[in-house]
Tab-separated table of N, CA, C and O in Angstrom:
chain	number	residue	atom	x	y	z
X	1	UNK	N	9.069	-17.508	-15.766
X	1	UNK	CA	8.374	-16.611	-14.961
X	1	UNK	C	7.822	-15.613	-16.026
X	1	UNK	O	6.798	-15.033	-15.667
X	2	UNK	N	8.319	-15.501	-17.191
X	2	UNK	CA	7.929	-14.389	-18.028
X	2	UNK	C	6.364	-14.978	-18.500
X	2	UNK	O	5.710	-13.894	-18.890
X	3	UNK	N	5.970	-16.116	-18.680
X	3	UNK	CA	4.677	-16.567	-18.910
X	3	UNK	C	3.850	-16.063	-17.999
X	3	UNK	O	2.460	-15.978	-18.324
X	4	UNK	N	4.025	-15.778	-16.841
X	4	UNK	CA	3.149	-15.319	-15.822
X	4	UNK	C	2.474	-13.858	-16.026
X	4	UNK	O	1.571	-13.556	-15.748
X	5	UNK	N	3.378	-13.176	-16.830
X	5	UNK	CA	2.728	-11.834	-17.408
X	5	UNK	C	1.604	-11.995	-18.165
X	5	UNK	O	0.736	-11.075	-18.142
X	6	UNK	N	1.652	-12.914	-18.913
X	6	UNK	CA	0.381	-13.152	-19.811
X	6	UNK	C	-0.825	-13.590	-19.071
X	6	UNK	O	-2.018	-13.596	-19.451
X	7	UNK	N	-0.574	-14.141	-17.907
X	7	UNK	CA	-1.623	-14.686	-17.057
X	7	UNK	C	-2.228	-13.744	-16.094
X	7	UNK	O	-2.921	-14.139	-15.122
X	8	UNK	N	-1.784	-12.497	-16.096
X	8	UNK	CA	-2.100	-11.550	-15.027
X	8	UNK	C	-3.534	-11.233	-15.005
X	8	UNK	O	-4.120	-10.966	-16.136
X	9	UNK	N	-4.261	-11.339	-14.042
X	9	UNK	CA	-5.808	-11.095	-14.062
X	9	UNK	C	-5.929	-9.458	-13.951
X	9	UNK	O	-6.058	-9.076	-12.914
X	10	UNK	N	-5.931	-8.836	-15.047
X	10	UNK	CA	-5.900	-7.322	-14.975
X	10	UNK	C	-7.046	-6.682	-14.315
X	10	UNK	O	-6.857	-5.767	-13.757
X	11	UNK	N	-8.418	-7.360	-14.483
X	11	UNK	CA	-9.515	-6.783	-13.705
X	11	UNK	C	-9.104	-6.867	-12.161
X	11	UNK	O	-9.407	-5.768	-11.502
X	12	UNK	N	-8.590	-8.075	-11.742
X	12	UNK	CA	-8.321	-8.157	-10.400
X	12	UNK	C	-7.253	-7.073	-9.942
X	12	UNK	O	-7.242	-6.397	-8.812
X	13	UNK	N	-6.142	-6.801	-10.811
X	13	UNK	CA	-5.155	-6.045	-10.508
X	13	UNK	C	-5.812	-4.509	-10.419
X	13	UNK	O	-5.448	-3.727	-9.491
X	14	UNK	N	-6.769	-4.182	-11.403
X	14	UNK	CA	-7.178	-2.869	-11.179
X	14	UNK	C	-8.237	-2.574	-10.034
X	14	UNK	O	-8.108	-1.584	-9.270
X	15	UNK	N	-8.894	-3.632	-9.776
X	15	UNK	CA	-9.711	-3.491	-8.593
X	15	UNK	C	-9.005	-3.426	-7.433
X	15	UNK	O	-9.239	-2.543	-6.556
X	16	UNK	N	-8.018	-4.208	-7.192
X	16	UNK	CA	-7.136	-4.338	-6.026
X	16	UNK	C	-6.326	-3.000	-5.874
X	16	UNK	O	-6.212	-2.378	-4.764
X	17	UNK	N	-5.843	-2.395	-6.995
X	17	UNK	CA	-5.095	-1.084	-6.781
X	17	UNK	C	-6.128	0.013	-6.600
X	17	UNK	O	-5.863	0.789	-5.585
X	18	UNK	N	-7.345	0.032	-7.008
X	18	UNK	CA	-8.189	1.022	-6.683
X	18	UNK	C	-8.723	1.120	-5.191
X	18	UNK	O	-8.746	1.941	-4.468
X	19	UNK	N	-8.893	-0.327	-4.683
X	19	UNK	CA	-9.324	-0.509	-3.454
X	19	UNK	C	-8.303	-0.041	-2.483
X	19	UNK	O	-8.338	0.649	-1.470
X	20	UNK	N	-7.030	-0.440	-2.825
X	20	UNK	CA	-5.808	-0.237	-1.738
X	20	UNK	C	-5.465	1.198	-1.888
X	20	UNK	O	-5.099	1.860	-0.971
X	21	UNK	N	-5.292	1.761	-3.021
X	21	UNK	CA	-4.895	3.184	-3.199
X	21	UNK	C	-5.884	4.267	-2.992
X	21	UNK	O	-5.584	5.009	-2.012
X	22	UNK	N	-6.969	4.184	-3.643
X	22	UNK	CA	-7.952	5.319	-3.617
X	22	UNK	C	-9.043	4.977	-2.255
X	22	UNK	O	-9.157	5.860	-1.443
X	23	UNK	N	-9.624	3.855	-2.119
X	23	UNK	CA	-10.617	3.683	-1.060
X	23	UNK	C	-9.734	3.527	0.317
X	23	UNK	O	-10.098	4.478	0.949
X	24	UNK	N	-8.982	2.590	0.466
X	24	UNK	CA	-8.340	2.394	1.783
X	24	UNK	C	-7.364	3.510	2.148
X	24	UNK	O	-7.420	4.153	3.190
X	25	UNK	N	-6.595	4.177	1.079
X	25	UNK	CA	-5.667	5.076	1.355
X	25	UNK	C	-6.204	6.449	1.564
X	25	UNK	O	-5.933	7.060	2.465
X	26	UNK	N	-7.260	6.762	0.808
X	26	UNK	CA	-8.146	7.970	1.032
X	26	UNK	C	-8.705	8.081	2.512
X	26	UNK	O	-8.660	9.109	3.162
X	27	UNK	N	-9.392	6.958	2.828
X	27	UNK	CA	-10.028	6.948	4.185
X	27	UNK	C	-9.041	6.845	5.290
X	27	UNK	O	-9.121	7.568	6.208
X	28	UNK	N	-7.941	6.109	4.994
X	28	UNK	CA	-6.906	6.027	6.135
X	28	UNK	C	-6.252	7.353	6.362
X	28	UNK	O	-6.096	7.715	7.515
X	29	UNK	N	-5.650	7.984	5.354
X	29	UNK	CA	-4.855	9.135	5.531
X	29	UNK	C	-5.854	10.562	5.582
X	29	UNK	O	-5.158	11.603	6.148
X	30	UNK	N	-6.876	10.622	4.948
X	30	UNK	CA	-7.711	11.696	5.019
X	30	UNK	C	-8.648	11.886	5.827
X	30	UNK	O	-9.203	12.873	6.219
X	31	UNK	N	-9.169	10.660	6.445
X	31	UNK	CA	-10.133	10.777	7.416
X	31	UNK	C	-9.689	9.993	8.856
X	31	UNK	O	-9.732	10.787	9.700
X	32	UNK	N	-9.518	8.641	8.714
X	32	UNK	CA	-9.055	8.037	10.175
X	32	UNK	C	-7.839	8.684	10.768
X	32	UNK	O	-7.761	8.741	11.961
X	33	UNK	N	-6.892	8.803	10.078
X	33	UNK	CA	-5.503	9.267	10.604
X	33	UNK	C	-4.967	10.606	9.929
X	33	UNK	O	-3.616	10.701	10.074
X	34	UNK	N	-5.873	11.509	9.514
X	34	UNK	CA	-5.512	12.695	8.971
X	34	UNK	C	-4.592	13.538	9.901
X	34	UNK	O	-3.522	14.194	9.606
X	35	UNK	N	-5.246	13.753	11.251
X	35	UNK	CA	-4.370	14.493	12.252
X	35	UNK	C	-3.133	13.902	12.792
X	35	UNK	O	-2.140	14.574	12.826
X	36	UNK	N	-3.120	12.620	13.070
X	36	UNK	CA	-1.771	11.914	13.398
X	36	UNK	C	-0.753	12.009	12.232
X	36	UNK	O	0.384	12.281	12.499
X	37	UNK	N	-1.281	11.940	10.918
X	37	UNK	CA	-0.318	11.852	9.844
X	37	UNK	C	0.226	13.153	9.729
X	37	UNK	O	1.444	13.410	9.495
X	38	UNK	N	-0.553	14.209	9.776
X	38	UNK	CA	-0.158	15.656	9.782
X	38	UNK	C	0.979	16.008	10.883
X	38	UNK	O	1.939	16.480	10.654
X	39	UNK	N	0.650	15.394	12.040
X	39	UNK	CA	1.571	15.550	13.106
X	39	UNK	C	2.920	14.924	12.927
X	39	UNK	O	3.870	15.419	13.244
X	40	UNK	N	2.870	13.754	12.271
X	40	UNK	CA	3.987	12.909	12.171
X	40	UNK	C	4.928	13.587	11.108
X	40	UNK	O	6.154	13.665	11.148
X	41	UNK	N	4.299	14.337	10.278
X	41	UNK	CA	4.981	15.075	9.202
X	41	UNK	C	5.288	16.460	9.720
X	41	UNK	O	6.054	17.226	8.780
X	42	UNK	N	5.030	16.875	10.781
X	42	UNK	CA	5.150	18.370	11.451
X	42	UNK	C	4.312	19.371	10.756
X	42	UNK	O	4.671	20.501	10.610
X	43	UNK	N	3.138	19.057	10.237
X	43	UNK	CA	2.354	19.807	9.492
X	43	UNK	C	1.006	20.111	10.149
X	43	UNK	O	-0.034	20.362	9.562
X	44	UNK	N	0.898	19.825	11.561
X	44	UNK	CA	-0.315	19.755	12.147
X	44	UNK	C	-0.884	21.303	12.245
X	44	UNK	O	-2.277	21.401	12.433
X	45	UNK	N	-0.047	22.140	11.937
X	45	UNK	CA	-0.529	23.666	12.049
X	45	UNK	C	-0.683	24.106	10.754
X	45	UNK	O	-1.014	25.315	10.403
X	46	UNK	N	-0.543	23.526	9.779
X	46	UNK	CA	-0.645	23.840	8.310
X	46	UNK	C	-2.009	23.579	7.817
X	46	UNK	O	-2.525	22.667	7.923
X	47	UNK	N	-2.595	24.665	7.144
X	47	UNK	CA	-4.100	24.357	6.695
X	47	UNK	C	-3.908	23.260	5.474
X	47	UNK	O	-2.915	23.311	4.818
X	48	UNK	N	-4.925	22.570	5.404
X	48	UNK	CA	-5.015	21.578	4.177
X	48	UNK	C	-5.049	22.334	2.900
X	48	UNK	O	-5.862	23.204	2.724
X	49	UNK	N	-4.345	21.811	2.054
X	49	UNK	CA	-4.090	22.706	0.753
X	49	UNK	C	-4.594	21.517	-0.195
X	49	UNK	O	-4.955	20.357	-0.076
X	50	UNK	N	-4.666	22.178	-1.398
X	50	UNK	CA	-5.075	21.284	-2.587
X	50	UNK	C	-4.059	20.400	-2.978
X	50	UNK	O	-2.723	20.977	-2.932
X	51	UNK	N	-4.228	19.069	-3.065
X	51	UNK	CA	-3.107	18.173	-3.463
X	51	UNK	C	-2.849	18.225	-4.906
X	51	UNK	O	-3.535	18.340	-5.693
X	52	UNK	N	-1.475	18.214	-5.004
X	52	UNK	CA	-0.923	18.190	-6.361
X	52	UNK	C	-1.134	16.711	-7.093
X	52	UNK	O	-1.363	15.829	-6.215
X	53	UNK	N	-1.323	16.618	-8.306
X	53	UNK	CA	-1.597	15.326	-8.980
X	53	UNK	C	-0.531	14.282	-8.429
X	53	UNK	O	-1.138	13.141	-8.493
X	54	UNK	N	0.605	14.575	-8.227
X	54	UNK	CA	1.493	13.627	-7.765
X	54	UNK	C	1.166	12.704	-6.514
X	54	UNK	O	1.383	11.607	-6.445
X	55	UNK	N	0.483	13.546	-5.765
X	55	UNK	CA	0.032	12.789	-4.624
X	55	UNK	C	-1.134	11.870	-4.524
X	55	UNK	O	-1.520	11.058	-3.669
X	56	UNK	N	-1.693	12.044	-5.723
X	56	UNK	CA	-2.817	10.779	-5.946
X	56	UNK	C	-2.120	9.865	-6.951
X	56	UNK	O	-2.486	8.606	-6.870
X	57	UNK	N	-1.736	10.323	-7.977
X	57	UNK	CA	-1.090	9.522	-8.966
X	57	UNK	C	0.084	8.508	-8.597
X	57	UNK	O	0.070	7.362	-8.779
X	58	UNK	N	0.939	9.207	-7.657
X	58	UNK	CA	1.887	8.344	-7.160
X	58	UNK	C	1.598	7.065	-6.276
X	58	UNK	O	2.010	6.065	-6.638
X	59	UNK	N	0.817	7.344	-5.491
X	59	UNK	CA	0.284	6.124	-4.619
X	59	UNK	C	-0.564	5.244	-5.596
X	59	UNK	O	-0.425	3.845	-5.217
X	60	UNK	N	-1.161	5.649	-6.527
X	60	UNK	CA	-1.856	4.690	-7.384
X	60	UNK	C	-0.940	3.661	-8.144
X	60	UNK	O	-1.019	2.442	-8.101
X	61	UNK	N	0.187	4.444	-8.705
X	61	UNK	CA	1.253	3.662	-9.355
X	61	UNK	C	1.866	2.721	-8.557
X	61	UNK	O	2.065	1.588	-8.862
X	62	UNK	N	2.215	3.194	-7.105
X	62	UNK	CA	2.915	2.240	-6.328
X	62	UNK	C	1.889	1.110	-5.974
X	62	UNK	O	2.357	-0.009	-5.968
X	63	UNK	N	0.696	1.251	-5.726
X	63	UNK	CA	-0.199	0.176	-5.415
X	63	UNK	C	-0.281	-0.707	-6.772
X	63	UNK	O	-0.555	-2.016	-6.697
X	64	UNK	N	-0.365	-0.070	-7.944
X	64	UNK	CA	-0.499	-0.973	-9.071
X	64	UNK	C	0.767	-1.880	-9.145
X	64	UNK	O	0.482	-3.029	-9.503
X	65	UNK	N	1.952	-1.426	-9.003
X	65	UNK	CA	3.214	-2.138	-8.885
X	65	UNK	C	2.893	-3.291	-7.970
X	65	UNK	O	3.386	-4.603	-8.211
X	66	UNK	N	2.625	-2.952	-6.635
X	66	UNK	CA	2.384	-4.097	-5.577
X	66	UNK	C	1.292	-5.049	-6.214
X	66	UNK	O	1.498	-6.423	-6.125
X	67	UNK	N	0.233	-4.683	-6.790
X	67	UNK	CA	-0.651	-5.581	-7.336
X	67	UNK	C	-0.372	-6.511	-8.350
X	67	UNK	O	-0.493	-7.755	-8.535
X	68	UNK	N	0.434	-5.941	-9.415
X	68	UNK	CA	1.077	-6.690	-10.419
X	68	UNK	C	1.912	-7.598	-9.994
X	68	UNK	O	2.095	-8.906	-10.416
X	69	UNK	N	2.842	-7.237	-8.930
X	69	UNK	CA	3.790	-8.343	-8.491
X	69	UNK	C	3.019	-9.318	-7.828
X	69	UNK	O	3.393	-10.444	-7.802
X	70	UNK	N	2.040	-9.063	-6.995
X	70	UNK	CA	1.230	-9.903	-6.354
X	70	UNK	C	0.723	-10.839	-7.357
X	70	UNK	O	0.558	-12.288	-7.128
X	71	UNK	N	0.094	-10.404	-8.311
X	71	UNK	CA	-0.549	-11.294	-9.318
X	71	UNK	C	0.550	-12.199	-9.918
X	71	UNK	O	0.082	-13.260	-10.437
X	72	UNK	N	1.811	-11.850	-10.104
X	72	UNK	CA	2.927	-12.752	-10.572
X	72	UNK	C	3.186	-13.788	-9.403
X	72	UNK	O	3.505	-14.910	-9.751
X	73	UNK	N	3.458	-13.353	-8.230
X	73	UNK	CA	3.785	-14.118	-7.144
X	73	UNK	C	2.901	-15.183	-6.740
X	73	UNK	O	3.231	-16.577	-6.431
X	74	UNK	N	1.544	-14.879	-6.671
X	74	UNK	CA	0.601	-16.014	-6.195
X	74	UNK	C	0.647	-17.159	-6.976
X	74	UNK	O	0.665	-18.352	-6.424
X	75	UNK	N	0.403	-17.200	-8.387
X	75	UNK	CA	0.589	-18.439	-8.968
X	75	UNK	C	2.024	-19.152	-8.973
X	75	UNK	O	2.120	-20.341	-8.888
X	76	UNK	N	3.000	-18.370	-8.904
X	76	UNK	CA	4.468	-18.936	-8.857
X	76	UNK	C	4.541	-19.677	-7.367
X	76	UNK	O	5.136	-20.692	-7.371
X	77	UNK	N	3.724	-19.182	-6.406
X	77	UNK	CA	3.842	-19.740	-5.178
X	77	UNK	C	2.774	-20.787	-4.863
X	77	UNK	O	2.661	-21.459	-3.720
X	78	UNK	N	2.020	-21.052	-5.846
X	78	UNK	CA	0.775	-21.918	-5.880
X	78	UNK	C	-0.052	-21.543	-4.798
X	78	UNK	O	-0.682	-22.559	-4.011
X	79	UNK	N	-0.414	-20.346	-4.616
X	79	UNK	CA	-1.501	-19.797	-3.528
X	79	UNK	C	-2.669	-19.439	-4.438
X	79	UNK	O	-2.759	-18.803	-5.225
X	80	UNK	N	-3.832	-20.289	-3.935
X	80	UNK	CA	-5.059	-20.061	-4.643
X	80	UNK	C	-6.226	-19.916	-3.600
X	80	UNK	O	-7.355	-20.115	-4.012
X	81	UNK	N	-5.839	-19.693	-2.350
X	81	UNK	CA	-7.052	-19.343	-1.463
X	81	UNK	C	-6.789	-18.081	-0.863
X	81	UNK	O	-5.718	-17.553	-0.786
X	82	UNK	N	-7.986	-17.627	-0.218
X	82	UNK	CA	-7.851	-16.424	0.203
X	82	UNK	C	-7.006	-16.282	1.581
X	82	UNK	O	-6.319	-15.306	1.761
X	83	UNK	N	-7.015	-17.539	2.270
X	83	UNK	CA	-6.262	-17.497	3.523
X	83	UNK	C	-4.599	-17.410	3.040
X	83	UNK	O	-3.771	-16.677	3.780
X	84	UNK	N	-4.223	-18.061	2.027
X	84	UNK	CA	-2.879	-18.183	1.579
X	84	UNK	C	-2.461	-16.794	0.969
X	84	UNK	O	-1.345	-16.315	1.435
X	85	UNK	N	-3.530	-16.214	0.314
X	85	UNK	CA	-3.373	-14.804	-0.284
X	85	UNK	C	-3.035	-13.704	0.914
X	85	UNK	O	-2.264	-12.879	0.860
X	86	UNK	N	-3.934	-13.921	1.947
X	86	UNK	CA	-3.756	-13.016	3.091
X	86	UNK	C	-2.625	-13.100	3.696
X	86	UNK	O	-1.793	-12.302	4.159
X	87	UNK	N	-1.882	-14.386	3.945
X	87	UNK	CA	-0.601	-14.572	4.372
X	87	UNK	C	0.511	-13.964	3.785
X	87	UNK	O	1.488	-13.348	4.189
X	88	UNK	N	0.424	-14.198	2.302
X	88	UNK	CA	1.379	-13.612	1.522
X	88	UNK	C	1.218	-12.147	1.495
X	88	UNK	O	2.340	-11.337	1.549
X	89	UNK	N	0.039	-11.621	1.553
X	89	UNK	CA	-0.164	-9.981	1.822
X	89	UNK	C	0.536	-9.414	3.043
X	89	UNK	O	0.990	-8.465	2.967
X	90	UNK	N	0.251	-10.371	4.066
X	90	UNK	CA	0.816	-9.903	5.388
X	90	UNK	C	2.352	-9.811	5.384
X	90	UNK	O	2.961	-9.043	5.824
X	91	UNK	N	2.833	-10.895	4.751
X	91	UNK	CA	4.393	-11.036	4.606
X	91	UNK	C	5.050	-9.919	3.885
X	91	UNK	O	5.790	-9.131	4.138
X	92	UNK	N	4.365	-9.541	2.625
X	92	UNK	CA	4.805	-8.475	1.714
X	92	UNK	C	4.630	-7.107	2.431
X	92	UNK	O	5.357	-6.167	2.493
X	93	UNK	N	3.147	-7.017	3.258
X	93	UNK	CA	2.875	-5.735	3.741
X	93	UNK	C	3.815	-5.487	4.983
X	93	UNK	O	4.344	-4.180	5.144
X	94	UNK	N	4.310	-6.512	5.837
X	94	UNK	CA	5.176	-6.116	6.897
X	94	UNK	C	6.738	-6.090	6.290
X	94	UNK	O	7.480	-5.211	6.733
X	95	UNK	N	6.879	-7.270	5.684
X	95	UNK	CA	8.370	-7.578	5.334
X	95	UNK	C	8.974	-6.515	4.337
X	95	UNK	O	10.171	-6.096	4.513
X	96	UNK	N	8.129	-6.074	3.387
X	96	UNK	CA	8.727	-5.190	2.408
X	96	UNK	C	8.315	-3.850	2.577
X	96	UNK	O	8.933	-2.719	2.717
X	97	UNK	N	6.799	-3.680	2.468
X	97	UNK	CA	6.288	-2.161	2.540
X	97	UNK	C	6.335	-1.790	3.858
X	97	UNK	O	6.836	-0.567	4.058
X	98	UNK	N	6.167	-2.508	4.970
X	98	UNK	CA	6.125	-1.937	6.299
X	98	UNK	C	7.623	-1.397	6.756
X	98	UNK	O	7.907	-0.443	7.344
X	99	UNK	N	8.564	-2.403	6.395
X	99	UNK	CA	10.022	-2.071	6.774
X	99	UNK	C	10.482	-0.931	5.783
X	99	UNK	O	11.232	-0.049	6.449
X	100	UNK	N	10.158	-0.827	4.748
X	100	UNK	CA	10.211	0.396	4.008
X	100	UNK	C	9.683	1.657	4.466
X	100	UNK	O	10.568	2.758	4.521
X	101	UNK	N	8.575	1.613	4.906
X	101	UNK	CA	7.905	2.604	5.646
X	101	UNK	C	8.595	3.140	6.802
X	101	UNK	O	8.903	4.349	7.058
X	102	UNK	N	9.101	2.157	7.694
X	102	UNK	CA	9.800	2.445	8.855
X	102	UNK	C	11.169	3.130	8.444
X	102	UNK	O	11.686	4.218	9.115
X	103	UNK	N	11.811	2.464	7.383
X	103	UNK	CA	13.114	3.227	7.018
X	103	UNK	C	13.101	4.643	6.571
X	103	UNK	O	13.822	5.256	6.783
X	104	UNK	N	11.841	4.812	5.747
X	104	UNK	CA	11.552	6.295	5.467
X	104	UNK	C	11.393	7.151	6.694
X	104	UNK	O	11.846	8.243	6.604
X	105	UNK	N	10.735	6.641	7.688
X	105	UNK	CA	10.471	7.182	8.670
X	105	UNK	C	11.594	7.770	9.577
X	105	UNK	O	11.646	8.848	10.053
X	106	UNK	N	12.644	7.004	9.575
X	106	UNK	CA	13.688	7.107	10.484
X	106	UNK	C	14.876	7.989	9.719
X	106	UNK	O	16.008	7.431	9.669
X	107	UNK	N	14.439	9.114	9.174
X	107	UNK	CA	15.521	9.949	8.514
X	107	UNK	C	15.264	11.283	9.275
X	107	UNK	O	14.056	11.685	9.679
X	108	UNK	N	16.034	12.296	9.074
X	108	UNK	CA	16.005	13.615	9.695
X	108	UNK	C	14.931	14.325	9.279
X	108	UNK	O	14.542	15.530	9.784
X	109	UNK	N	14.233	14.107	8.058
X	109	UNK	CA	13.146	14.950	7.439
X	109	UNK	C	11.827	14.606	7.954
X	109	UNK	O	10.794	15.196	7.762
X	110	UNK	N	11.620	13.514	8.780
X	110	UNK	CA	10.336	13.235	9.415
X	110	UNK	C	10.495	13.491	10.839
X	110	UNK	O	11.245	13.003	11.439
X	111	UNK	N	9.772	14.560	11.410
X	111	UNK	CA	9.923	14.988	12.698
X	111	UNK	C	9.549	14.147	13.726
X	111	UNK	O	10.015	14.109	14.803
X	112	UNK	N	8.461	13.325	13.452
X	112	UNK	CA	8.021	12.174	14.515
X	112	UNK	C	8.045	10.878	13.663
X	112	UNK	O	7.053	10.385	13.249
X	113	UNK	N	9.106	10.282	13.661
X	113	UNK	CA	9.228	9.128	13.082
X	113	UNK	C	8.595	7.772	13.590
X	113	UNK	O	7.860	7.040	12.635
X	114	UNK	N	8.377	7.705	14.816
X	114	UNK	CA	7.653	6.483	15.398
X	114	UNK	C	6.130	6.858	15.106
X	114	UNK	O	5.376	5.748	14.720
X	115	UNK	N	5.600	7.914	15.063
X	115	UNK	CA	4.183	8.340	14.844
X	115	UNK	C	3.978	7.973	13.234
X	115	UNK	O	3.033	7.407	12.922
X	116	UNK	N	4.979	8.372	12.469
X	116	UNK	CA	4.896	8.179	11.095
X	116	UNK	C	4.813	6.707	10.716
X	116	UNK	O	3.885	6.182	10.018
X	117	UNK	N	5.614	5.807	11.445
X	117	UNK	CA	5.665	4.494	11.199
X	117	UNK	C	4.214	3.899	11.651
X	117	UNK	O	3.567	2.925	11.291
X	118	UNK	N	3.848	4.369	12.832
X	118	UNK	CA	2.644	3.853	13.377
X	118	UNK	C	1.273	4.093	12.633
X	118	UNK	O	0.296	3.372	12.725
X	119	UNK	N	1.418	5.096	11.821
X	119	UNK	CA	0.306	5.475	10.977
X	119	UNK	C	0.530	4.776	9.531
X	119	UNK	O	-0.506	4.140	9.138
X	120	UNK	N	1.620	4.691	9.110
X	120	UNK	CA	1.955	4.122	7.728
X	120	UNK	C	2.011	2.477	7.748
X	120	UNK	O	1.297	1.800	6.779
X	121	UNK	N	2.676	1.923	8.731
X	121	UNK	CA	2.882	0.362	8.647
X	121	UNK	C	1.579	-0.361	8.582
X	121	UNK	O	1.404	-1.208	7.807
X	122	UNK	N	0.629	0.023	9.526
X	122	UNK	CA	-0.675	-0.802	9.534
X	122	UNK	C	-1.424	-0.676	8.208
X	122	UNK	O	-2.012	-1.560	7.640
X	123	UNK	N	-1.381	0.514	7.661
X	123	UNK	CA	-1.983	0.834	6.195
X	123	UNK	C	-1.304	-0.134	5.300
X	123	UNK	O	-2.014	-0.813	4.433
X	124	UNK	N	-0.034	-0.166	5.182
X	124	UNK	CA	0.601	-1.024	4.321
X	124	UNK	C	0.340	-2.493	4.338
X	124	UNK	O	0.224	-3.221	3.471
X	125	UNK	N	0.292	-2.889	5.733
X	125	UNK	CA	-0.014	-4.184	6.133
X	125	UNK	C	-1.515	-4.503	5.512
X	125	UNK	O	-1.726	-5.580	4.800
X	126	UNK	N	-2.502	-3.817	5.839
X	126	UNK	CA	-3.893	-4.085	5.577
X	126	UNK	C	-4.081	-3.846	3.923
X	126	UNK	O	-4.750	-4.832	3.301
X	127	UNK	N	-3.426	-2.955	3.558
X	127	UNK	CA	-3.742	-2.748	1.933
X	127	UNK	C	-3.094	-3.894	1.157
X	127	UNK	O	-3.482	-4.370	0.233
X	128	UNK	N	-1.920	-4.404	1.691
X	128	UNK	CA	-1.201	-5.658	0.977
X	128	UNK	C	-2.167	-6.881	1.143
X	128	UNK	O	-2.310	-7.571	0.102
X	129	UNK	N	-2.728	-7.097	2.274
X	129	UNK	CA	-3.528	-8.129	2.541
X	129	UNK	C	-4.704	-8.001	1.501
X	129	UNK	O	-5.024	-8.976	0.753
X	130	UNK	N	-5.261	-6.898	1.567
X	130	UNK	CA	-6.379	-6.504	0.696
X	130	UNK	C	-6.106	-6.944	-0.879
X	130	UNK	O	-6.972	-7.621	-1.426
X	131	UNK	N	-5.008	-6.352	-1.372
X	131	UNK	CA	-4.626	-6.547	-2.747
X	131	UNK	C	-4.405	-7.891	-3.047
X	131	UNK	O	-5.018	-8.591	-3.961
X	132	UNK	N	-3.759	-8.764	-2.130
X	132	UNK	CA	-3.454	-10.326	-2.476
X	132	UNK	C	-4.816	-11.080	-2.331
X	132	UNK	O	-5.155	-11.842	-3.187
X	133	UNK	N	-5.710	-10.746	-1.531
X	133	UNK	CA	-6.963	-11.540	-1.278
X	133	UNK	C	-7.897	-11.162	-2.654
X	133	UNK	O	-8.413	-11.990	-3.040
X	134	UNK	N	-8.057	-9.911	-2.840
X	134	UNK	CA	-8.598	-9.537	-4.003
X	134	UNK	C	-8.261	-10.299	-5.291
X	134	UNK	O	-8.993	-10.615	-6.170
X	135	UNK	N	-6.834	-10.250	-5.507
X	135	UNK	CA	-6.302	-10.929	-6.629
X	135	UNK	C	-6.792	-12.425	-6.765
X	135	UNK	O	-6.791	-12.976	-7.828
X	136	UNK	N	-6.720	-12.975	-5.669
X	136	UNK	CA	-7.133	-14.423	-5.555
X	136	UNK	C	-8.538	-14.703	-5.762
X	136	UNK	O	-9.067	-15.470	-6.660
X	137	UNK	N	-9.392	-13.746	-5.466
X	137	UNK	CA	-10.915	-13.808	-5.518
X	137	UNK	C	-11.189	-13.540	-7.069
X	137	UNK	O	-12.265	-13.908	-7.401
X	138	UNK	N	-10.544	-12.516	-7.596
X	138	UNK	CA	-10.889	-12.062	-9.051
X	138	UNK	C	-10.025	-12.903	-10.071
X	138	UNK	O	-9.941	-12.163	-11.204
X	139	UNK	N	-9.509	-13.913	-9.932
X	139	UNK	CA	-8.789	-14.591	-10.769
X	139	UNK	C	-9.571	-15.092	-11.853
X	139	UNK	O	-10.665	-15.656	-11.754
């Protein structure tokens, strides 16, 4: 498995990370679902403030880790088509990322856990699919 690190398509990883983290995440959380996301967090009455760097860097790094992991898994699983990559992306998106988002939601610090999950889980599903498909296309 260590030889897979040398075969990582870094351009694909970078493009997939930027698409999933900045493009999709920005549109998803700041435009499409900004109000439901704020409501899920109990911040619907708070004025939007300036984001600290961690709120931009953190999701980027997490998406980068997902992309690197996908870049390692795709060849190990002999997936070389967009359809196969989308299937792996859906499995990772729901099985790992989505279930983790739901687990985060069901704690006492999230005032509306189901709404939080309804906003986050589809994002993780779609971004994971996008990451894996981009990785296959840019190999």
